[in-house]
């Protein structure tokens, strides 16, 4: 393991570097947080071929070099024409093309195996055809069948009459208003808005830009201002608490005692790798399913015989 030399630290140098970094952070300009502004410049209409910034006349008259002409050439394709198989040609969206059938294939005679595979699947002997569904039923999953004459002549019962009654509305139910539009009273029509309402009803004005440059020139008087004690105190970074220990380095120096140490017998025993049998010996073990002689002479108890009996259902 490589050794890393540790450089001595000076607390005064470290404190000065921290204060300098904090001052630089505080001296950076404030970033714009105008979230309601979608652009920071002239409005752009996306989707056309117009450039974002106007092109100068000199750039339009520039003659491209031979290198630019070489780079502007499209990449050549080295595939053969047979590799370009047209897809979705009379195939109803299939990814593979429908190949043309040759005349030899049309005049060929099918074998018995092909005729057997070409037969459609037949229904079982006990198959009953389903009743027609979705017939004048507005998409119901059950079919609408005809009513028998006896059912039409049957006299109704009190229970049938009670079930045929529609569901009543709750007592707390309030119907909708007769008209959707609310009638505006005459006093509201002749009302004059106050100045406060007029000011609140005015839309918020947002400038279209361009805006001020985020970097601006600092005046000489501002550069010569001396910071007060309170400002200097606030500019200091937060110090670490007493007893704080920084993270340990990944690479550290190995002492001489660890380099000259001798491993004990226990350490050498633990460092030896475990040697296991290979999968060839474990998988192809001829005695893996050999039953011992004592197991062959074993007599099952009554409980085991009872559990071994199949359940009659």
Short mmCIF file of C-alpha atoms in Angstrom, two decimals, residues 46-257:
data_model
loop_
_atom_site.label_atom_id
_atom_site.label_comp_id
_atom_site.label_asym_id
_atom_site.label_seq_id
_atom_site.Cartn_x
_atom_site.Cartn_y
_atom_site.Cartn_z
CA UNK A 46 -40.24 27.90 -31.86
CA UNK A 47 -40.97 25.60 -34.79
CA UNK A 48 -39.73 27.76 -37.66
CA UNK A 49 -36.39 27.94 -39.40
CA UNK A 50 -35.53 31.46 -38.25
CA UNK A 51 -32.27 31.74 -36.27
CA UNK A 52 -32.32 32.91 -32.67
CA UNK A 53 -29.89 35.75 -33.40
CA UNK A 54 -29.61 37.65 -36.71
CA UNK A 55 -26.79 36.49 -38.97
CA UNK A 56 -24.37 39.15 -40.07
CA UNK A 57 -23.99 39.88 -43.81
CA UNK A 58 -20.31 38.92 -43.67
CA UNK A 59 -21.18 35.46 -42.36
CA UNK A 60 -23.63 34.96 -45.22
CA UNK A 61 -20.95 35.77 -47.80
CA UNK A 62 -18.28 33.50 -46.35
CA UNK A 63 -17.08 30.75 -48.72
CA UNK A 64 -16.80 27.36 -46.94
CA UNK A 65 -13.43 25.65 -46.90
CA UNK A 66 -12.72 22.22 -48.34
CA UNK A 67 -12.73 20.76 -44.81
CA UNK A 68 -16.25 22.07 -44.13
CA UNK A 69 -17.48 20.68 -47.44
CA UNK A 70 -15.99 17.30 -46.57
CA UNK A 71 -17.64 17.29 -43.13
CA UNK A 72 -21.01 18.36 -44.56
CA UNK A 73 -21.27 15.29 -46.80
CA UNK A 74 -23.75 12.67 -45.52
CA UNK A 75 -22.46 9.33 -44.34
CA UNK A 76 -22.44 6.78 -47.13
CA UNK A 77 -24.27 3.49 -46.66
CA UNK A 78 -22.36 0.32 -47.47
CA UNK A 79 -25.39 -1.98 -47.32
CA UNK A 80 -26.61 -3.70 -50.42
CA UNK A 81 -29.98 -2.94 -51.97
CA UNK A 82 -31.25 -6.40 -51.01
CA UNK A 83 -30.86 -5.52 -47.33
CA UNK A 84 -33.52 -2.80 -47.59
CA UNK A 85 -36.69 -4.85 -47.23
CA UNK A 86 -39.79 -2.63 -47.39
CA UNK A 87 -41.92 -3.06 -44.28
CA UNK A 88 -45.63 -2.42 -43.79
CA UNK A 89 -46.38 -3.20 -47.46
CA UNK A 90 -49.88 -4.72 -47.72
CA UNK A 91 -49.24 -6.35 -44.35
CA UNK A 92 -51.67 -4.50 -42.03
CA UNK A 93 -48.87 -3.21 -39.86
CA UNK A 94 -46.83 -6.45 -39.65
CA UNK A 95 -43.09 -5.96 -39.22
CA UNK A 96 -42.29 -8.68 -41.79
CA UNK A 97 -43.07 -8.31 -45.45
CA UNK A 98 -45.59 -10.54 -47.22
CA UNK A 99 -43.48 -12.37 -49.77
CA UNK A 100 -44.79 -13.15 -53.24
CA UNK A 101 -45.72 -16.81 -53.78
CA UNK A 102 -43.87 -18.44 -56.62
CA UNK A 103 -45.54 -20.32 -59.47
CA UNK A 104 -43.89 -23.58 -58.39
CA UNK A 105 -45.37 -23.22 -54.91
CA UNK A 106 -48.84 -22.57 -56.39
CA UNK A 107 -48.74 -25.74 -58.51
CA UNK A 108 -47.30 -27.93 -55.73
CA UNK A 109 -49.31 -30.77 -54.20
CA UNK A 110 -49.62 -30.77 -50.43
CA UNK A 111 -48.66 -33.83 -48.43
CA UNK A 112 -50.87 -35.67 -45.97
CA UNK A 113 -49.12 -34.09 -43.00
CA UNK A 114 -49.70 -30.58 -44.38
CA UNK A 115 -53.40 -31.30 -44.95
CA UNK A 116 -53.66 -32.59 -41.38
CA UNK A 117 -52.07 -29.43 -39.97
CA UNK A 118 -54.29 -27.23 -42.16
CA UNK A 119 -57.50 -28.55 -40.61
CA UNK A 120 -59.24 -26.19 -38.25
CA UNK A 121 -59.77 -27.07 -34.62
CA UNK A 122 -63.07 -28.86 -34.04
CA UNK A 123 -65.28 -28.37 -31.01
CA UNK A 124 -65.68 -31.17 -28.44
CA UNK A 125 -68.70 -33.48 -28.55
CA UNK A 126 -70.34 -31.92 -25.46
CA UNK A 127 -69.81 -28.32 -26.59
CA UNK A 128 -72.85 -26.02 -26.36
CA UNK A 129 -72.85 -22.86 -28.39
CA UNK A 130 -73.02 -19.69 -26.33
CA UNK A 131 -76.11 -17.60 -26.43
CA UNK A 132 -75.81 -14.53 -28.65
CA UNK A 133 -74.58 -11.55 -26.66
CA UNK A 134 -74.76 -7.84 -27.20
CA UNK A 135 -77.97 -8.07 -29.19
CA UNK A 136 -80.05 -4.96 -28.59
CA UNK A 137 -78.65 -4.86 -25.07
CA UNK A 138 -76.54 -1.64 -25.15
CA UNK A 139 -73.33 -3.54 -24.43
CA UNK A 140 -74.66 -5.67 -21.58
CA UNK A 141 -72.71 -8.86 -20.89
CA UNK A 142 -75.95 -10.91 -20.77
CA UNK A 143 -78.05 -11.49 -23.85
CA UNK A 144 -81.63 -10.25 -24.23
CA UNK A 145 -83.89 -13.22 -24.86
CA UNK A 146 -87.58 -13.33 -25.78
CA UNK A 147 -90.24 -13.49 -23.05
CA UNK A 148 -92.55 -16.50 -23.07
CA UNK A 149 -96.34 -16.18 -23.41
CA UNK A 150 -96.94 -17.60 -19.91
CA UNK A 151 -94.73 -14.92 -18.40
CA UNK A 152 -96.66 -12.23 -20.25
CA UNK A 153 -100.03 -13.49 -18.92
CA UNK A 154 -98.85 -13.96 -15.33
CA UNK A 155 -100.61 -11.76 -12.77
CA UNK A 156 -98.39 -9.45 -10.75
CA UNK A 157 -97.85 -9.91 -7.03
CA UNK A 158 -97.45 -7.24 -4.34
CA UNK A 159 -93.78 -8.15 -3.98
CA UNK A 160 -93.22 -7.77 -7.72
CA UNK A 161 -95.01 -4.42 -7.71
CA UNK A 162 -92.84 -3.16 -4.83
CA UNK A 163 -89.63 -4.22 -6.60
CA UNK A 164 -90.77 -2.50 -9.80
CA UNK A 165 -91.07 0.89 -8.08
CA UNK A 166 -88.21 3.31 -8.89
CA UNK A 167 -85.73 4.29 -6.21
CA UNK A 168 -86.83 7.34 -4.24
CA UNK A 169 -84.62 10.35 -3.73
CA UNK A 170 -83.39 11.17 -0.19
CA UNK A 171 -85.21 13.76 1.87
CA UNK A 172 -82.14 16.07 1.92
CA UNK A 173 -81.87 16.06 -1.87
CA UNK A 174 -82.04 19.50 -3.49
CA UNK A 175 -82.73 19.61 -7.22
CA UNK A 176 -80.75 21.77 -9.62
CA UNK A 177 -81.72 25.34 -10.24
CA UNK A 178 -84.18 25.84 -13.10
CA UNK A 179 -81.75 28.08 -14.97
CA UNK A 180 -78.01 27.73 -15.21
CA UNK A 181 -77.36 31.44 -15.64
CA UNK A 182 -77.82 33.63 -12.57
CA UNK A 183 -80.01 36.68 -12.98
CA UNK A 184 -77.95 39.80 -12.35
CA UNK A 185 -79.89 42.41 -10.29
CA UNK A 186 -80.35 45.96 -11.58
CA UNK A 187 -78.27 47.44 -8.75
CA UNK A 188 -75.25 45.36 -9.80
CA UNK A 189 -75.66 46.51 -13.41
CA UNK A 190 -75.57 50.20 -12.45
CA UNK A 191 -72.74 49.84 -9.91
CA UNK A 192 -69.61 51.95 -10.39
CA UNK A 193 -66.29 50.34 -9.45
CA UNK A 194 -64.04 52.16 -7.01
CA UNK A 195 -60.43 53.13 -7.66
CA UNK A 196 -59.15 50.21 -5.57
CA UNK A 197 -61.15 47.68 -7.58
CA UNK A 198 -59.93 49.28 -10.83
CA UNK A 199 -56.31 48.98 -9.65
CA UNK A 200 -56.80 45.35 -8.59
CA UNK A 201 -58.49 44.49 -11.88
CA UNK A 202 -55.60 45.84 -13.94
CA UNK A 203 -53.33 43.05 -15.27
CA UNK A 204 -49.80 42.77 -13.98
CA UNK A 205 -47.32 44.46 -16.27
CA UNK A 206 -44.24 42.47 -17.18
CA UNK A 207 -41.49 43.87 -19.32
CA UNK A 208 -40.49 41.88 -22.38
CA UNK A 209 -36.78 42.58 -22.01
CA UNK A 210 -33.91 42.81 -22.61
CA UNK A 211 -33.07 43.05 -18.94
CA UNK A 212 -30.08 44.41 -17.09
CA UNK A 213 -26.82 42.54 -17.46
CA UNK A 214 -26.18 40.37 -14.35
CA UNK A 215 -22.67 41.84 -14.14
CA UNK A 216 -22.32 45.60 -13.70
CA UNK A 217 -19.52 48.05 -12.96
CA UNK A 218 -18.89 48.73 -9.27
CA UNK A 219 -18.33 52.37 -8.42
CA UNK A 220 -15.04 53.58 -6.93
CA UNK A 221 -16.70 54.78 -3.73
CA UNK A 222 -18.12 51.30 -3.15
CA UNK A 223 -14.69 49.74 -3.62
CA UNK A 224 -13.14 52.00 -0.98
CA UNK A 225 -15.77 51.37 1.69
CA UNK A 226 -14.44 49.65 4.82
CA UNK A 227 -16.62 46.89 6.24
CA UNK A 228 -17.91 47.43 9.76
CA UNK A 229 -17.24 45.06 12.63
CA UNK A 230 -20.76 43.67 12.37
CA UNK A 231 -20.37 42.90 8.66
CA UNK A 232 -17.02 41.21 9.27
CA UNK A 233 -18.58 39.16 12.06
CA UNK A 234 -21.49 38.09 9.84
CA UNK A 235 -19.14 37.21 6.95
CA UNK A 236 -17.27 34.66 9.03
CA UNK A 237 -18.11 31.06 8.26
CA UNK A 238 -19.68 28.84 10.87
CA UNK A 239 -16.97 27.14 12.91
CA UNK A 240 -16.88 23.49 13.76
CA UNK A 241 -17.94 22.42 17.22
CA UNK A 242 -15.38 21.48 19.87
CA UNK A 243 -14.27 17.87 19.71
CA UNK A 244 -15.15 17.47 16.02
CA UNK A 245 -13.13 14.80 14.26
CA UNK A 246 -12.89 14.84 10.49
CA UNK A 247 -13.33 11.76 8.33
CA UNK A 248 -10.47 9.32 8.31
CA UNK A 249 -8.42 9.19 5.12
CA UNK A 250 -8.81 6.13 2.94
CA UNK A 251 -5.03 5.70 2.64
CA UNK A 252 -3.00 5.94 5.81
CA UNK A 253 0.58 5.24 6.80
CA UNK A 254 1.35 1.71 7.99
CA UNK A 255 3.50 1.68 11.08
CA UNK A 256 6.72 -0.33 11.35
CA UNK A 257 5.30 -2.72 13.97
#
